[in-house]
PDB file of N, CA and C in Angstrom:
ATOM      1  N   MET Y   7       1.061  -9.760 -23.976  1.00 39.00           N
ATOM      2  CA  MET Y   7       1.782  -9.599 -22.569  1.00 39.00           C
ATOM      3  C   MET Y   7       3.001  -8.720 -22.313  1.00 39.00           C
ATOM      4  N   GLU Y   8       3.517  -7.956 -23.335  1.00 43.00           N
ATOM      5  CA  GLU Y   8       4.745  -6.798 -22.993  1.00 43.00           C
ATOM      6  C   GLU Y   8       4.003  -5.411 -23.176  1.00 43.00           C
ATOM      7  N   ASN Y   9       2.498  -6.088 -23.827  1.00 46.00           N
ATOM      8  CA  ASN Y   9       2.118  -4.010 -23.569  1.00 46.00           C
ATOM      9  C   ASN Y   9       1.289  -4.245 -22.148  1.00 46.00           C
ATOM     10  N   LYS Y  10       0.770  -4.977 -21.723  1.00 48.00           N
ATOM     11  CA  LYS Y  10       0.294  -5.028 -20.421  1.00 48.00           C
ATOM     12  C   LYS Y  10       1.168  -5.294 -19.252  1.00 48.00           C
ATOM     13  N   GLN Y  11       2.812  -5.551 -19.518  1.00 49.00           N
ATOM     14  CA  GLN Y  11       4.027  -5.228 -18.317  1.00 49.00           C
ATOM     15  C   GLN Y  11       3.982  -3.591 -18.667  1.00 49.00           C
ATOM     16  N   ALA Y  12       3.912  -3.150 -20.014  1.00 48.00           N
ATOM     17  CA  ALA Y  12       4.437  -1.766 -20.026  1.00 48.00           C
ATOM     18  C   ALA Y  12       3.472  -1.254 -19.304  1.00 48.00           C
ATOM     19  N   ILE Y  13       2.150  -1.221 -19.433  1.00 47.00           N
ATOM     20  CA  ILE Y  13       1.242  -0.145 -18.854  1.00 47.00           C
ATOM     21  C   ILE Y  13       1.461  -0.306 -17.478  1.00 47.00           C
ATOM     22  N   VAL Y  14       1.706  -1.441 -16.943  1.00 50.00           N
ATOM     23  CA  VAL Y  14       1.803  -1.337 -15.667  1.00 50.00           C
ATOM     24  C   VAL Y  14       2.980  -0.802 -14.979  1.00 50.00           C
ATOM     25  N   ASP Y  15       4.081  -0.759 -16.046  1.00 50.00           N
ATOM     26  CA  ASP Y  15       5.400   0.159 -15.766  1.00 50.00           C
ATOM     27  C   ASP Y  15       5.012   1.478 -16.184  1.00 50.00           C
ATOM     28  N   ALA Y  16       4.203   1.725 -16.638  1.00 50.00           N
ATOM     29  CA  ALA Y  16       3.875   3.251 -16.769  1.00 50.00           C
ATOM     30  C   ALA Y  16       2.883   4.197 -15.944  1.00 50.00           C
ATOM     31  N   ILE Y  17       2.240   3.013 -15.582  1.00 49.00           N
ATOM     32  CA  ILE Y  17       1.158   3.653 -13.871  1.00 49.00           C
ATOM     33  C   ILE Y  17       2.264   3.519 -12.944  1.00 49.00           C
ATOM     34  N   SER Y  18       2.906   2.503 -12.541  1.00 49.00           N
ATOM     35  CA  SER Y  18       3.826   2.278 -11.440  1.00 49.00           C
ATOM     36  C   SER Y  18       5.226   3.296 -11.447  1.00 49.00           C
ATOM     37  N   THR Y  19       4.838   4.002 -12.496  1.00 49.00           N
ATOM     38  CA  THR Y  19       6.438   5.093 -12.266  1.00 49.00           C
ATOM     39  C   THR Y  19       6.003   6.576 -12.449  1.00 49.00           C
ATOM     40  N   ASN Y  20       4.600   6.590 -12.047  1.00 48.00           N
ATOM     41  CA  ASN Y  20       3.645   7.675 -12.393  1.00 48.00           C
ATOM     42  C   ASN Y  20       4.053   8.713 -10.944  1.00 48.00           C
ATOM     43  N   ASP Y  21       4.069   9.575 -11.140  1.00 47.00           N
ATOM     44  CA  ASP Y  21       4.268  10.363  -9.924  1.00 47.00           C
ATOM     45  C   ASP Y  21       2.655  10.785  -8.994  1.00 47.00           C
ATOM     46  N   LYS Y  22       1.698  10.659  -9.199  1.00 51.00           N
ATOM     47  CA  LYS Y  22       0.584  10.707  -9.040  1.00 51.00           C
ATOM     48  C   LYS Y  22       0.003   9.929  -7.843  1.00 51.00           C
ATOM     49  N   TYR Y  23       0.813   8.009  -8.348  1.00 48.00           N
ATOM     50  CA  TYR Y  23       0.756   7.074  -7.260  1.00 48.00           C
ATOM     51  C   TYR Y  23       1.574   6.970  -6.506  1.00 48.00           C
ATOM     52  N   GLU Y  24       1.414   6.287  -5.496  1.00 50.00           N
ATOM     53  CA  GLU Y  24       2.249   5.573  -4.090  1.00 50.00           C
ATOM     54  C   GLU Y  24       2.451   3.944  -4.587  1.00 50.00           C
ATOM     55  N   LYS Y  25       3.658   3.522  -4.348  1.00 51.00           N
ATOM     56  CA  LYS Y  25       3.449   1.926  -4.531  1.00 51.00           C
ATOM     57  C   LYS Y  25       3.443   1.454  -3.082  1.00 51.00           C
ATOM     58  N   TYR Y  26       2.595   0.354  -2.582  1.00 50.00           N
ATOM     59  CA  TYR Y  26       2.657  -0.490  -1.497  1.00 50.00           C
ATOM     60  C   TYR Y  26       2.542  -1.704  -1.809  1.00 50.00           C
ATOM     61  N   GLU Y  27       3.550  -2.738  -0.786  1.00 52.00           N
ATOM     62  CA  GLU Y  27       3.527  -4.173  -1.498  1.00 52.00           C
ATOM     63  C   GLU Y  27       3.067  -4.732   0.014  1.00 52.00           C
ATOM     64  N   LEU Y  28       1.831  -5.422  -0.142  1.00 49.00           N
ATOM     65  CA  LEU Y  28       0.958  -5.551   1.186  1.00 49.00           C
ATOM     66  C   LEU Y  28       0.915  -7.144   1.124  1.00 49.00           C
ATOM     67  N   ASP Y  29       1.037  -7.959   2.086  1.00 45.00           N
ATOM     68  CA  ASP Y  29       1.139  -9.106   2.442  1.00 45.00           C
ATOM     69  C   ASP Y  29      -0.853  -9.483   2.164  1.00 45.00           C
ATOM     70  N   ALA Y  30      -0.577 -10.518   1.304  1.00 48.00           N
ATOM     71  CA  ALA Y  30      -1.675 -10.867   0.920  1.00 48.00           C
ATOM     72  C   ALA Y  30      -2.499 -12.138   2.338  1.00 48.00           C
ATOM     73  N   ASN Y  31      -1.188 -12.359   3.215  1.00 48.00           N
ATOM     74  CA  ASN Y  31      -1.685 -13.502   4.004  1.00 48.00           C
ATOM     75  C   ASN Y  31      -1.461 -12.959   5.671  1.00 48.00           C
ATOM     76  N   ALA Y  32      -0.458 -13.491   6.256  1.00 45.00           N
ATOM     77  CA  ALA Y  32      -0.643 -13.350   7.466  1.00 45.00           C
ATOM     78  C   ALA Y  32       0.584 -12.416   8.060  1.00 45.00           C
ATOM     79  N   PRO Y  33       0.145 -11.270   8.694  1.00 50.00           N
ATOM     80  CA  PRO Y  33       1.111 -10.127   9.160  1.00 50.00           C
ATOM     81  C   PRO Y  33       1.908 -10.243   9.823  1.00 50.00           C
ATOM     82  N   THR Y  34       2.599 -11.513   9.388  1.00 49.00           N
ATOM     83  CA  THR Y  34       4.338 -11.502  10.341  1.00 49.00           C
ATOM     84  C   THR Y  34       5.177 -10.974   8.780  1.00 49.00           C
ATOM     85  N   LYS Y  35       6.981 -10.677   9.336  1.00 50.00           N
ATOM     86  CA  LYS Y  35       7.242 -10.196   8.487  1.00 50.00           C
ATOM     87  C   LYS Y  35       8.036 -11.140   7.430  1.00 50.00           C
ATOM     88  N   LYS Y  36       7.970 -12.463   8.028  1.00 47.00           N
ATOM     89  CA  LYS Y  36       8.459 -13.542   6.898  1.00 47.00           C
ATOM     90  C   LYS Y  36       7.787 -14.083   6.054  1.00 47.00           C
ATOM     91  N   ASN Y  37       6.328 -13.939   6.024  1.00 44.00           N
ATOM     92  CA  ASN Y  37       5.248 -13.710   5.224  1.00 44.00           C
ATOM     93  C   ASN Y  37       5.186 -12.805   4.266  1.00 44.00           C
ATOM     94  N   MET Y  38       5.432 -11.959   4.642  1.00 45.00           N
ATOM     95  CA  MET Y  38       5.238 -10.556   3.820  1.00 45.00           C
ATOM     96  C   MET Y  38       6.549 -10.715   2.896  1.00 45.00           C
ATOM     97  N   ALA Y  39       8.047 -11.243   3.449  1.00 46.00           N
ATOM     98  CA  ALA Y  39       9.043 -10.914   2.127  1.00 46.00           C
ATOM     99  C   ALA Y  39       8.677 -12.369   1.401  1.00 46.00           C
ATOM    100  N   LYS Y  40       7.607 -13.066   1.195  1.00 47.00           N
ATOM    101  CA  LYS Y  40       7.537 -14.481   0.806  1.00 47.00           C
ATOM    102  C   LYS Y  40       6.148 -14.029  -0.220  1.00 47.00           C
ATOM    103  N   ASN Y  41       5.416 -13.379   0.546  1.00 48.00           N
ATOM    104  CA  ASN Y  41       3.990 -13.596  -0.429  1.00 48.00           C
ATOM    105  C   ASN Y  41       3.545 -11.906  -0.769  1.00 48.00           C
ATOM    106  N   ARG Y  42       3.786 -11.530  -1.941  1.00 52.00           N
ATOM    107  CA  ARG Y  42       3.528 -10.154  -1.673  1.00 52.00           C
ATOM    108  C   ARG Y  42       2.714  -9.470  -2.949  1.00 52.00           C
ATOM    109  N   THR Y  43       2.084  -8.643  -2.621  1.00 54.00           N
ATOM    110  CA  THR Y  43       0.834  -7.816  -3.652  1.00 54.00           C
ATOM    111  C   THR Y  43       1.150  -6.453  -3.787  1.00 54.00           C
ATOM    112  N   MET Y  44       1.739  -6.402  -5.048  1.00 57.00           N
ATOM    113  CA  MET Y  44       1.402  -4.697  -5.330  1.00 57.00           C
ATOM    114  C   MET Y  44       0.106  -3.583  -5.571  1.00 57.00           C
ATOM    115  N   VAL Y  45       0.217  -2.703  -4.665  1.00 62.00           N
ATOM    116  CA  VAL Y  45      -1.014  -1.918  -5.071  1.00 62.00           C
ATOM    117  C   VAL Y  45      -0.605  -0.249  -5.114  1.00 62.00           C
ATOM    118  N   LEU Y  46      -1.535   0.140  -5.589  1.00 65.00           N
ATOM    119  CA  LEU Y  46      -1.447   1.514  -6.342  1.00 65.00           C
ATOM    120  C   LEU Y  46      -2.327   2.040  -5.776  1.00 65.00           C
ATOM    121  N   LEU Y  47      -2.218   3.319  -4.689  1.00 66.00           N
ATOM    122  CA  LEU Y  47      -3.233   4.146  -4.246  1.00 66.00           C
ATOM    123  C   LEU Y  47      -2.370   5.370  -4.734  1.00 66.00           C
ATOM    124  N   ASP Y  48      -3.730   6.398  -4.778  1.00 70.00           N
ATOM    125  CA  ASP Y  48      -3.641   7.672  -5.473  1.00 70.00           C
ATOM    126  C   ASP Y  48      -3.389   8.323  -4.559  1.00 70.00           C
ATOM    127  N   ARG Y  49      -2.095   9.364  -4.748  1.00 72.00           N
ATOM    128  CA  ARG Y  49      -1.756  10.384  -3.450  1.00 72.00           C
ATOM    129  C   ARG Y  49      -2.636  10.940  -2.277  1.00 72.00           C
ATOM    130  N   THR Y  50      -3.955  11.104  -2.957  1.00 75.00           N
ATOM    131  CA  THR Y  50      -4.930  11.550  -2.517  1.00 75.00           C
ATOM    132  C   THR Y  50      -5.587  10.489  -1.296  1.00 75.00           C
ATOM    133  N   VAL Y  51      -5.592   9.654  -1.750  1.00 73.00           N
ATOM    134  CA  VAL Y  51      -6.312   8.898  -0.797  1.00 73.00           C
ATOM    135  C   VAL Y  51      -5.139   8.357   0.180  1.00 73.00           C
ATOM    136  N   VAL Y  52      -4.412   8.372  -0.041  1.00 69.00           N
ATOM    137  CA  VAL Y  52      -2.977   8.080   1.089  1.00 69.00           C
ATOM    138  C   VAL Y  52      -3.628   9.221   1.951  1.00 69.00           C
ATOM    139  N   ASN Y  53      -3.309  10.405   1.259  1.00 70.00           N
ATOM    140  CA  ASN Y  53      -3.524  11.922   2.088  1.00 70.00           C
ATOM    141  C   ASN Y  53      -4.297  11.891   3.329  1.00 70.00           C
ATOM    142  N   ARG Y  54      -5.549  11.596   3.147  1.00 72.00           N
ATOM    143  CA  ARG Y  54      -6.939  10.870   3.406  1.00 72.00           C
ATOM    144  C   ARG Y  54      -7.349   9.874   4.865  1.00 72.00           C
ATOM    145  N   LEU Y  55      -6.386   9.082   4.435  1.00 68.00           N
ATOM    146  CA  LEU Y  55      -5.769   8.447   5.378  1.00 68.00           C
ATOM    147  C   LEU Y  55      -4.988   8.354   6.653  1.00 68.00           C
ATOM    148  N   CYS Y  56      -4.292   9.445   6.211  1.00 65.00           N
ATOM    149  CA  CYS Y  56      -3.400   9.639   7.214  1.00 65.00           C
ATOM    150  C   CYS Y  56      -3.696  10.871   7.769  1.00 65.00           C
ATOM    151  N   CYS Y  57      -4.478  11.791   7.438  1.00 68.00           N
ATOM    152  CA  CYS Y  57      -5.849  12.411   8.007  1.00 68.00           C
ATOM    153  C   CYS Y  57      -6.660  11.800   8.912  1.00 68.00           C
ATOM    154  N   CYS Y  58      -7.336  10.691   8.091  1.00 66.00           N
ATOM    155  CA  CYS Y  58      -8.065   9.594   9.026  1.00 66.00           C
ATOM    156  C   CYS Y  58      -7.799   9.379  10.608  1.00 66.00           C
ATOM    157  N   LYS Y  59      -6.261   9.038  10.381  1.00 57.00           N
ATOM    158  CA  LYS Y  59      -5.720   8.253  11.403  1.00 57.00           C
ATOM    159  C   LYS Y  59      -4.580   9.232  12.591  1.00 57.00           C
ATOM    160  N   LYS Y  60      -4.746  10.375  11.955  1.00 58.00           N
ATOM    161  CA  LYS Y  60      -4.384  11.495  12.929  1.00 58.00           C
ATOM    162  C   LYS Y  60      -2.686  11.624  13.272  1.00 58.00           C
ATOM    163  N   LYS Y  61      -2.254  10.519  12.072  1.00 53.00           N
ATOM    164  CA  LYS Y  61      -0.416  10.293  12.032  1.00 53.00           C
ATOM    165  C   LYS Y  61       0.039  10.825  10.833  1.00 53.00           C
ATOM    166  N   ILE Y  62      -0.155  12.443  10.343  1.00 50.00           N
ATOM    167  CA  ILE Y  62       0.317  13.045   9.400  1.00 50.00           C
ATOM    168  C   ILE Y  62       1.970  13.048   9.579  1.00 50.00           C
ATOM    169  N   GLY Y  63       2.779  13.092  10.860  1.00 51.00           N
ATOM    170  CA  GLY Y  63       4.056  12.984  10.682  1.00 51.00           C
ATOM    171  C   GLY Y  63       4.749  11.335  10.435  1.00 51.00           C
ATOM    172  N   ASN Y  64       4.038  10.492  10.431  1.00 55.00           N
ATOM    173  CA  ASN Y  64       4.463   8.944   9.957  1.00 55.00           C
ATOM    174  C   ASN Y  64       4.661   8.750   8.726  1.00 55.00           C
ATOM    175  N   THR Y  65       5.325   7.957   8.392  1.00 61.00           N
ATOM    176  CA  THR Y  65       5.469   7.342   6.652  1.00 61.00           C
ATOM    177  C   THR Y  65       4.019   7.106   6.201  1.00 61.00           C
ATOM    178  N   TYR Y  66       3.589   6.584   5.083  1.00 61.00           N
ATOM    179  CA  TYR Y  66       2.704   6.408   4.667  1.00 61.00           C
ATOM    180  C   TYR Y  66       2.499   5.007   4.846  1.00 61.00           C
ATOM    181  N   ASN Y  67       3.777   4.104   4.683  1.00 65.00           N
ATOM    182  CA  ASN Y  67       3.556   2.880   4.799  1.00 65.00           C
ATOM    183  C   ASN Y  67       3.363   2.283   6.484  1.00 65.00           C
ATOM    184  N   SER Y  68       3.981   2.999   7.326  1.00 70.00           N
ATOM    185  CA  SER Y  68       3.370   2.716   8.256  1.00 70.00           C
ATOM    186  C   SER Y  68       1.861   2.700   8.868  1.00 70.00           C
ATOM    187  N   VAL Y  69       1.134   3.940   8.136  1.00 66.00           N
ATOM    188  CA  VAL Y  69      -0.047   4.533   8.442  1.00 66.00           C
ATOM    189  C   VAL Y  69      -1.010   3.294   7.421  1.00 66.00           C
ATOM    190  N   ILE Y  70      -0.544   3.098   6.354  1.00 69.00           N
ATOM    191  CA  ILE Y  70      -1.068   1.629   5.934  1.00 69.00           C
ATOM    192  C   ILE Y  70      -1.354   0.271   6.508  1.00 69.00           C
ATOM    193  N   SER Y  71      -0.034   0.307   7.107  1.00 72.00           N
ATOM    194  CA  SER Y  71       0.010  -1.119   7.563  1.00 72.00           C
ATOM    195  C   SER Y  71      -0.878  -0.920   8.875  1.00 72.00           C
ATOM    196  N   ASN Y  72      -0.862  -0.015   9.594  1.00 71.00           N
ATOM    197  CA  ASN Y  72      -1.744   0.102  10.900  1.00 71.00           C
ATOM    198  C   ASN Y  72      -3.147  -0.371  10.148  1.00 71.00           C
ATOM    199  N   LEU Y  73      -3.475   0.285   9.294  1.00 70.00           N
ATOM    200  CA  LEU Y  73      -5.017   0.443   8.939  1.00 70.00           C
ATOM    201  C   LEU Y  73      -5.609  -1.043   8.783  1.00 70.00           C
ATOM    202  N   LEU Y  74      -4.532  -1.730   7.635  1.00 70.00           N
ATOM    203  CA  LEU Y  74      -4.555  -3.320   7.424  1.00 70.00           C
ATOM    204  C   LEU Y  74      -4.542  -4.087   8.588  1.00 70.00           C
ATOM    205  N   ASP Y  75      -3.962  -3.673   9.279  1.00 71.00           N
ATOM    206  CA  ASP Y  75      -3.786  -4.411  10.988  1.00 71.00           C
ATOM    207  C   ASP Y  75      -5.280  -4.085  11.336  1.00 71.00           C
ATOM    208  N   LYS Y  76      -5.867  -3.383  11.770  1.00 70.00           N
ATOM    209  CA  LYS Y  76      -6.643  -2.843  12.131  1.00 70.00           C
ATOM    210  C   LYS Y  76      -7.987  -3.764  11.457  1.00 70.00           C
ATOM    211  N   TYR Y  77      -8.292  -3.242   9.735  1.00 66.00           N
ATOM    212  CA  TYR Y  77      -9.148  -4.508   9.258  1.00 66.00           C
ATOM    213  C   TYR Y  77      -8.987  -5.714   9.495  1.00 66.00           C
ATOM    214  N   GLU Y  78      -7.693  -6.428   9.619  1.00 68.00           N
ATOM    215  CA  GLU Y  78      -7.628  -7.589   9.720  1.00 68.00           C
ATOM    216  C   GLU Y  78      -7.916  -8.052  10.866  1.00 68.00           C
ATOM    217  N   ASN Y  79      -7.781  -7.258  11.631  1.00 72.00           N
ATOM    218  CA  ASN Y  79      -8.149  -7.582  13.248  1.00 72.00           C
ATOM    219  C   ASN Y  79     -10.041  -7.438  13.664  1.00 72.00           C
ATOM    220  N   GLY Y  80     -10.384  -6.896  12.552  1.00 67.00           N
ATOM    221  CA  GLY Y  80     -11.550  -6.412  13.145  1.00 67.00           C
ATOM    222  C   GLY Y  80     -12.236  -5.181  14.109  1.00 67.00           C
ATOM    223  N   ASP Y  81     -11.244  -4.521  13.922  1.00 57.00           N
ATOM    224  CA  ASP Y  81     -11.610  -3.220  14.843  1.00 57.00           C
ATOM    225  C   ASP Y  81     -11.999  -2.117  13.901  1.00 57.00           C
TER     226      ASP Y  81
END
């Protein structure tokens, strides 16, 4: 178990990745505080998402949130 945690810690502190906490259930702020899943995304993936959404000036978190909202709504 300790080895697994050490690997997770090593990956999550790597400069190549951005960490995002995403709500697995409803998109409300209450649920987001209670029920989170940690997701590691490669920075090149995040940059591509930003380019696709034409929101280069926005933070990565807002771009990811907007994308997830559209996905959950079936847009």
